[in-house]
Coordinates of C-alpha atoms and ligand atoms in Angstrom, one line a residue:
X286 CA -5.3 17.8 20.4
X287 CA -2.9 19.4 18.4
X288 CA -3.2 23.1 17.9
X289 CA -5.5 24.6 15.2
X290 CA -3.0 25.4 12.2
X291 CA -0.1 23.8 13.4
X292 CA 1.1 21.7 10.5
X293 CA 2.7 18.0 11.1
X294 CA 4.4 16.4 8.5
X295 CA 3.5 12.7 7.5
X296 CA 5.3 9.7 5.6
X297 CA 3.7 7.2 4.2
X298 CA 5.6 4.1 2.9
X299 CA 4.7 1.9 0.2
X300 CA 3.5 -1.3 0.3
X301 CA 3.3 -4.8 -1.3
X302 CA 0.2 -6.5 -1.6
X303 CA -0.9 -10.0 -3.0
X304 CA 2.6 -11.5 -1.4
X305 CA 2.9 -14.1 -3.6
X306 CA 0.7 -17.2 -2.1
X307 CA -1.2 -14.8 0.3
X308 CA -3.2 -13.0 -2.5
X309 CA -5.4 -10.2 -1.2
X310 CA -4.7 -11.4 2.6
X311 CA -0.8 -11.0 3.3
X312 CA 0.9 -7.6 2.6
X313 CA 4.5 -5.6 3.3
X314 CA 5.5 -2.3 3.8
X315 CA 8.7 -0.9 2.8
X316 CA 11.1 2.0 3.1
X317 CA 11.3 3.1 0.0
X318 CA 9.6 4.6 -1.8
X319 CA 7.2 6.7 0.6
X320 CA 4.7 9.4 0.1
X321 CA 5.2 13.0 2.0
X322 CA 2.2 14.6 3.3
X323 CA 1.2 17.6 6.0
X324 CA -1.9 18.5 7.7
X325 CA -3.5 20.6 9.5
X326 CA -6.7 21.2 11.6
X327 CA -8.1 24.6 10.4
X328 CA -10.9 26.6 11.7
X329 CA -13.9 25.9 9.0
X330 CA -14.9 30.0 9.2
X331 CA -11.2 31.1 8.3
X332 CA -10.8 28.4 6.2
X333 CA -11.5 30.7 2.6
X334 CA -12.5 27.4 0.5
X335 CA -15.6 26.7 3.1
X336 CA -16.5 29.9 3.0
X337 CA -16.8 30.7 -1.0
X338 CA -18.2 27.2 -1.0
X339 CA -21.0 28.1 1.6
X340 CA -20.6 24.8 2.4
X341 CA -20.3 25.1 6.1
X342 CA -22.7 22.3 7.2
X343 CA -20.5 20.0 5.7
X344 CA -17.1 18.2 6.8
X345 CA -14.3 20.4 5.2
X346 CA -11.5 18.9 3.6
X347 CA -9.5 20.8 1.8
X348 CA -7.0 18.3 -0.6
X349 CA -3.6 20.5 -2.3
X350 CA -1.6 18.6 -4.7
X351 CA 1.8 19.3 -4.9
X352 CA 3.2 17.1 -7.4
X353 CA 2.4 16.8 -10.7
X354 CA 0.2 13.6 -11.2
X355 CA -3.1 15.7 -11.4
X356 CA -4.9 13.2 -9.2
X357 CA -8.5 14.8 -8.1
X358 CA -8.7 17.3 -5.1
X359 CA -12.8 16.9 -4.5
X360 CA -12.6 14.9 -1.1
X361 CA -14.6 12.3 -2.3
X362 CA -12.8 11.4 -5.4
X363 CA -9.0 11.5 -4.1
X364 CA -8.5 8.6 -1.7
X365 CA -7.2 10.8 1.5
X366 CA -10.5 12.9 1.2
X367 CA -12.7 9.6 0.9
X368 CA -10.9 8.1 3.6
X369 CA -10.8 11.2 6.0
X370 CA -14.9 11.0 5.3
X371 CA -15.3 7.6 7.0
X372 CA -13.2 9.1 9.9
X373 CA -15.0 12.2 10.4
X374 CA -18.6 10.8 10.4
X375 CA -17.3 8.4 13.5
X376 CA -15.6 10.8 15.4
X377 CA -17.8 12.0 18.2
X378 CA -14.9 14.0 20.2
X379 CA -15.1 17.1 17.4
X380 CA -17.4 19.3 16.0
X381 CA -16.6 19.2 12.5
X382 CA -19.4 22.3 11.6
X383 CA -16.4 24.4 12.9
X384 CA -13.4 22.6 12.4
X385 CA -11.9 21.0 9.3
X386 CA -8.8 19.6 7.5
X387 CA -6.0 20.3 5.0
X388 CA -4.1 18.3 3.5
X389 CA -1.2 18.4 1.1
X390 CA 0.3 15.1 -0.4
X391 CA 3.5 14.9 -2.3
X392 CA 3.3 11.5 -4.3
X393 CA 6.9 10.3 -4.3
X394 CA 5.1 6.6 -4.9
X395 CA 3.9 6.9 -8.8
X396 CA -0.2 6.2 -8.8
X397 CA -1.1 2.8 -10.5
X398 CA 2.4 0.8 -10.1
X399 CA 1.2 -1.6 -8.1
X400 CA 3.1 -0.5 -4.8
X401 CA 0.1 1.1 -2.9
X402 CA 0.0 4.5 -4.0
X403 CA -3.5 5.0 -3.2
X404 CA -2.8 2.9 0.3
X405 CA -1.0 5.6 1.6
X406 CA -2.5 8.6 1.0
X407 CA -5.6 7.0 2.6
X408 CA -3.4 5.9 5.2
X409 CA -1.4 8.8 5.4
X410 CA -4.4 11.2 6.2
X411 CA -6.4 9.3 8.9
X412 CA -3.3 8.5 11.0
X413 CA -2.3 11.9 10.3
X414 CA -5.9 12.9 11.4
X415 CA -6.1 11.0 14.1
X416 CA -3.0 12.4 15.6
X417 CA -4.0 15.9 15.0
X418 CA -7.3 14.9 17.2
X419 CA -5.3 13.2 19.9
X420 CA -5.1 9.6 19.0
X421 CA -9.0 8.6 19.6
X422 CA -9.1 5.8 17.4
X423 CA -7.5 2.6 17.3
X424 CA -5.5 1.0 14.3
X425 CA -8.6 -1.3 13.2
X426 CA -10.2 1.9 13.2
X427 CA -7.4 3.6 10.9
X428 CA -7.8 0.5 8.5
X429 CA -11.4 0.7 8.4
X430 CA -11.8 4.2 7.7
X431 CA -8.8 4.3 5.4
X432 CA -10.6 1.4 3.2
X433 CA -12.8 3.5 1.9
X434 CA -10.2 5.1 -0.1
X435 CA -9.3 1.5 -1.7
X436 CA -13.1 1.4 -2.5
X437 CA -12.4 4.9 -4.5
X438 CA -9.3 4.0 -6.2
X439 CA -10.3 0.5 -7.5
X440 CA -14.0 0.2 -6.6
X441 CA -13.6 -2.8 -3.7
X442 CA -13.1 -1.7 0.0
X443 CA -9.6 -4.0 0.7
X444 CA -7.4 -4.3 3.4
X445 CA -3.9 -6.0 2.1
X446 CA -2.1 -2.6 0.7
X447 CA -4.2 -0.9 3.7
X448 CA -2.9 -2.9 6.9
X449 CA 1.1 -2.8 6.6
X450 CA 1.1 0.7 5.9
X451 CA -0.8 1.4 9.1
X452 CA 0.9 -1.3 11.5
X453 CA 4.3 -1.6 9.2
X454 CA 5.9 -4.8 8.8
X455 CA 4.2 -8.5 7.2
X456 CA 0.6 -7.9 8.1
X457 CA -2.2 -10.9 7.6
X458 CA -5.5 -9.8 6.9
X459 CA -7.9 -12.8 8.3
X460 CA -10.8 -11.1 7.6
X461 CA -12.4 -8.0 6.1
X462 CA -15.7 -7.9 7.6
X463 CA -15.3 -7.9 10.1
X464 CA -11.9 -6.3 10.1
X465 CA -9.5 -8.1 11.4
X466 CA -5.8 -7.8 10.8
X467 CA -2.4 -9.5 12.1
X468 CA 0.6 -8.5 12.5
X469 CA 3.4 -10.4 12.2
X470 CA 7.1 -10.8 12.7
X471 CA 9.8 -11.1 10.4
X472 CA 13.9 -11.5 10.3
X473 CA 15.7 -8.9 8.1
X474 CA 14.7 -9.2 4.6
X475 CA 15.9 -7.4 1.5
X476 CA 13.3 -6.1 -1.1
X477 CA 14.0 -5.5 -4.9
X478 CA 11.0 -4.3 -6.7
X479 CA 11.2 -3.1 -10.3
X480 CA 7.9 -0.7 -11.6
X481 CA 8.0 -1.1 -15.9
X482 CA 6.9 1.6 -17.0
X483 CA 3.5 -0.2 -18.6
X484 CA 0.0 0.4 -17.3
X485 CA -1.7 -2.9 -15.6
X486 CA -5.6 -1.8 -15.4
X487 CA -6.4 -3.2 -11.7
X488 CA -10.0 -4.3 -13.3
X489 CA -7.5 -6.0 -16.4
X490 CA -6.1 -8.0 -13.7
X491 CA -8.9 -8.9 -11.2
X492 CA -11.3 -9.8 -14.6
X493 CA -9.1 -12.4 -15.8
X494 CA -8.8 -14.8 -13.1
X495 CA -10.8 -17.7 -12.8
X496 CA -13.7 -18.0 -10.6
X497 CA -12.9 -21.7 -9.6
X498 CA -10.2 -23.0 -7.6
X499 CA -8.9 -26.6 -7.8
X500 CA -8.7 -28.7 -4.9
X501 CA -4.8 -29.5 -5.4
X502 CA -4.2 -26.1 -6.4
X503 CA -6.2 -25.0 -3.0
X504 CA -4.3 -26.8 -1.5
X505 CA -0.6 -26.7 -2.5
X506 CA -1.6 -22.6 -1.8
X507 CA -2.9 -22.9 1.7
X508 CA 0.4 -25.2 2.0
X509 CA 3.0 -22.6 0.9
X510 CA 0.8 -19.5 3.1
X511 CA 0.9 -21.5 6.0
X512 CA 4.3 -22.3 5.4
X513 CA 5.6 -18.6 4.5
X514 CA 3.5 -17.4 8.1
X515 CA 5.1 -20.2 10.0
X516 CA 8.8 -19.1 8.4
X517 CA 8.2 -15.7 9.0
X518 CA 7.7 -16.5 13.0
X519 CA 10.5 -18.8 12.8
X520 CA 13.1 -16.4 11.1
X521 CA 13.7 -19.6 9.0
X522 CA 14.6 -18.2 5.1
X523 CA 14.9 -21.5 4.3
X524 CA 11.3 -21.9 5.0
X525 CA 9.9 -19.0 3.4
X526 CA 12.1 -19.4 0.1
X527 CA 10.0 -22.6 -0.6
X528 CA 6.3 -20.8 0.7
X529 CA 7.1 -18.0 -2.1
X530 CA 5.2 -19.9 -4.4
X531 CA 1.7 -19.3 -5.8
X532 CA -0.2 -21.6 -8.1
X533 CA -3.0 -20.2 -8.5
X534 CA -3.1 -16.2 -9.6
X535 CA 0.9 -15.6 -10.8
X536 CA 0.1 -18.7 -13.6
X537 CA -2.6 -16.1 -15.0
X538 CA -1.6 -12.8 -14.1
X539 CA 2.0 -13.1 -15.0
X540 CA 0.7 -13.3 -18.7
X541 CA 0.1 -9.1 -18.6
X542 CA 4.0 -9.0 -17.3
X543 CA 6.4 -8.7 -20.0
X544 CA 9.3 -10.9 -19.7
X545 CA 8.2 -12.2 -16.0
X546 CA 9.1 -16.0 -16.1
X547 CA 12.6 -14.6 -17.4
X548 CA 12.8 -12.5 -15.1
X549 CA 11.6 -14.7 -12.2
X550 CA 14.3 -17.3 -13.2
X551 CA 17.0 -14.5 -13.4
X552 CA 16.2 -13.2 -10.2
X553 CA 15.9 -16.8 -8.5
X554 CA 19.3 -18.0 -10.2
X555 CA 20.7 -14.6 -8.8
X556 CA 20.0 -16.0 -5.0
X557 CA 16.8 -14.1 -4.5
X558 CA 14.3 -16.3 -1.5
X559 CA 11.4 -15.5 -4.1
X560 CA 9.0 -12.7 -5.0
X561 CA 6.1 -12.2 -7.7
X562 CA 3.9 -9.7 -8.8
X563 CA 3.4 -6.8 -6.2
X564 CA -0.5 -5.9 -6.0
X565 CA -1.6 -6.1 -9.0
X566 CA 1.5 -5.0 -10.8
X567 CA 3.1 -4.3 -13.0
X568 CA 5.8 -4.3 -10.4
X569 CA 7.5 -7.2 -9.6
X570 CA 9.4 -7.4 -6.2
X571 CA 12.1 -10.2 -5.1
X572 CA 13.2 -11.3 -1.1
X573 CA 16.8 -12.0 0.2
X574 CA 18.7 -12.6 2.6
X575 CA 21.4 -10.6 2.2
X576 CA 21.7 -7.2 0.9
X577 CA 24.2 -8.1 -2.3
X578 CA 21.8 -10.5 -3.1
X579 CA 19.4 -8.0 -3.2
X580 CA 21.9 -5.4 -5.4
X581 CA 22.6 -8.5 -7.7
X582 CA 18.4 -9.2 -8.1
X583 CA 18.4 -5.4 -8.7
X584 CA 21.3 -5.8 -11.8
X585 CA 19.1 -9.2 -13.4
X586 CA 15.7 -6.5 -13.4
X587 CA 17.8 -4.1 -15.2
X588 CA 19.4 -6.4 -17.8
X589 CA 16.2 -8.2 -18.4
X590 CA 14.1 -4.5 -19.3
X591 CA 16.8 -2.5 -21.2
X592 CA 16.9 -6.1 -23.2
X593 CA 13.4 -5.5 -23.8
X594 CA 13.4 -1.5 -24.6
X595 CA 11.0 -1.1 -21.4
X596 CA 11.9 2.0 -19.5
X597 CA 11.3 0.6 -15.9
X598 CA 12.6 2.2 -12.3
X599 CA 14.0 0.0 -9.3
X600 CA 14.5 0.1 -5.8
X601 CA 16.4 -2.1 -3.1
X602 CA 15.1 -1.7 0.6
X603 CA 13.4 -3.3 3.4
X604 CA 10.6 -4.5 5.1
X605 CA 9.2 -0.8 6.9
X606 CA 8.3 -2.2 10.4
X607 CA 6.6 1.7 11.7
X608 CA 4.4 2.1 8.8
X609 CA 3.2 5.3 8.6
X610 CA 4.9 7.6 10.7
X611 CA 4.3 11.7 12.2
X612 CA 7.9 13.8 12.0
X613 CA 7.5 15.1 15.8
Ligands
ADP751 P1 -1.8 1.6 -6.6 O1 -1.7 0.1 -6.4 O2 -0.5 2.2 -7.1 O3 -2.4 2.3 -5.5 P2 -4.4 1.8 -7.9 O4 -4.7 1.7 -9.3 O5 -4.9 0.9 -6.9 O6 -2.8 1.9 -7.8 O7 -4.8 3.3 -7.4 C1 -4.5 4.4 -8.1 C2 -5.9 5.1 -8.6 O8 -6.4 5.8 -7.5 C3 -5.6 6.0 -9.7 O9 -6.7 5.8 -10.6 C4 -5.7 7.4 -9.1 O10 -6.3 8.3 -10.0 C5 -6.7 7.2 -7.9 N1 -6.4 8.1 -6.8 C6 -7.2 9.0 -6.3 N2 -6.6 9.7 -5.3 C7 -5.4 9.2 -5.1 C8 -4.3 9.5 -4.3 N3 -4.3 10.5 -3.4 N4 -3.2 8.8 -4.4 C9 -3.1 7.8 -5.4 N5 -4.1 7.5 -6.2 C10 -5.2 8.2 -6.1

């Protein structure tokens, strides 16, 4: 265990969800942007917010915000507190009537673009935690625990934003109960992702798909996810440029995207593999191969949203393959 009041410093990447056929199931992690974090285990009795709260027979997580998005700072309402909750009730190795946690996050990833804000503070603070305890829980574990922070943030306990930025890399999420999560390889691969500044209400965009599937669409999808897993493996771009199609949620989603099929046909004619919306946007991200591909993807985002009068924000990295990671 690390010593009471020492602080360690986190970073949390961000991560793209929904990869374009693999919606809710197959998600990315990148290097930028990331959120900064530090924790600490304090001693509950010196720990001056316990104390004026009286609240000493229950766990004590103490949430400081130190940038300026105002997000909540009652444990159960900010997404590092919820998650830090699950974790505390399963750890049997502490007594948490004595001991508790403090955490400060610095969002550098903007809440509610689509890129996994809420993922990694949730992620953030239980690796975080569970390093400050000495490592007694798995990374299942971490996912699980750090779920319940999805469950706050957009009222459904998911895995996809969850999984890469606790394992890093392309991660598969077979199934959510129970948990089980893949991790997967993947050759270099460039990421462009461009945030508009618009809001996409997550419920917006879960509430206007369709309920029903049809069989070709089903299975033209579970063609092109099969196809983008087996490229991946393979290191074969080829492959995976052809998988990055999905038939069945970009068709209705897309519509809440200003200027996307412009933009999609920009970025493809630029020599991007393919991309789509990133969670449930409004960012859009794009693959390459090659780095000046990426740079020249980056220049089509720009065009296309200073054509439109959309104030918007990019970024050109690659695929994080640590997730989230403890400065030692
Ligand atoms: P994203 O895909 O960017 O994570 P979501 O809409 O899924 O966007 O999550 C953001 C929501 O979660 C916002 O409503 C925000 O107020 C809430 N939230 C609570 N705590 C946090 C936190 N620590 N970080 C980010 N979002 C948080």
């Amino acid at each position: 265990m690390i010593p009471i009041n020492q602080w360690i410093k986190i970073k949390a990447p961000a991560t793209v969800a929904n990869m374009v056929c693999g919606f809710d199931i197959l998600g990315f992690a990148v290097n930028n942007p990331y959120d900064e974090m530090e924790m600490r285990l304090v001693n509950r009795s010196d720990n001056q917010l316990g104390s004026v709260l009286g609240n000493v027979d229950k766990p004590a997580i103490t949430i400081i915000n130190i940038d300026d998005y105002n997000l909540p700072t009652a444990p159960e309402k900010n997404v590092a507190g919820a998650a830090l909750i699950a974790l505390m009730e399963e750890c049997t190795t502490v007594d948490f009537s004595t001991l508790g946690f403090e955490v400060k996050i610095n969002k550098l990833i903007k809440p509610g673009s689509g890129v996994g804000s809420s993922a990694a503070s949730s992620a953030g603070a239980v690796v975080g935690a569970n390093y400050l305890l000495g490592n007694p829980f798995s990374k299942d574990d971490l996912v699980r625990f750090a779920m319940n922070g999805e469950k706050v943030a957009s009222g459904v306990k998911h895995a996809d934003n969850i999984a890469p930025c606790i394992h890093g890399g392309v991660t598969l999420v077979r199934s959510i109960f129970p948990l089980e999560v893949i991790a997967l390889p993947s050759p270099t691969l460039f990421v462009t992702i461009v945030h508009p500044q618009i809001e996409v209400r997550t419920a917006d965009a879960r509430s206007i798909l369709k309920q029903n599937v049809q069989l070709k669409d089903a299975i033209k999808q579970w063609g092109n996810i099969a196809g983008l897993v087996a490229g991946l493996m393979k290191g074969d771009y080829d492959l995976i440029g052809r998988s990055l199609e999905d038939v069945i949620i970009e068709p209705i989603r897309s519509i809440l995207i200003p200027g996307f099929d412009d933009l999609k046909k920009a970025c493809k004619a630029a020599g991007a593999l393919g991309g789509g919306i990133s969670g449930s946007g409004p960012s859009i991200f794009f693959l390459s191969k090659e780095k000046q591909t990426a740079l020249a993807v980056e220049q089509e985002m720009k065009k296309l949203y200073e054509g439109l009068g959309l104030a918007h924000h990019t970024y050109v990295t690659t695929i994080n393959q640590e997730g989230v990671t403890i400065e030692k």
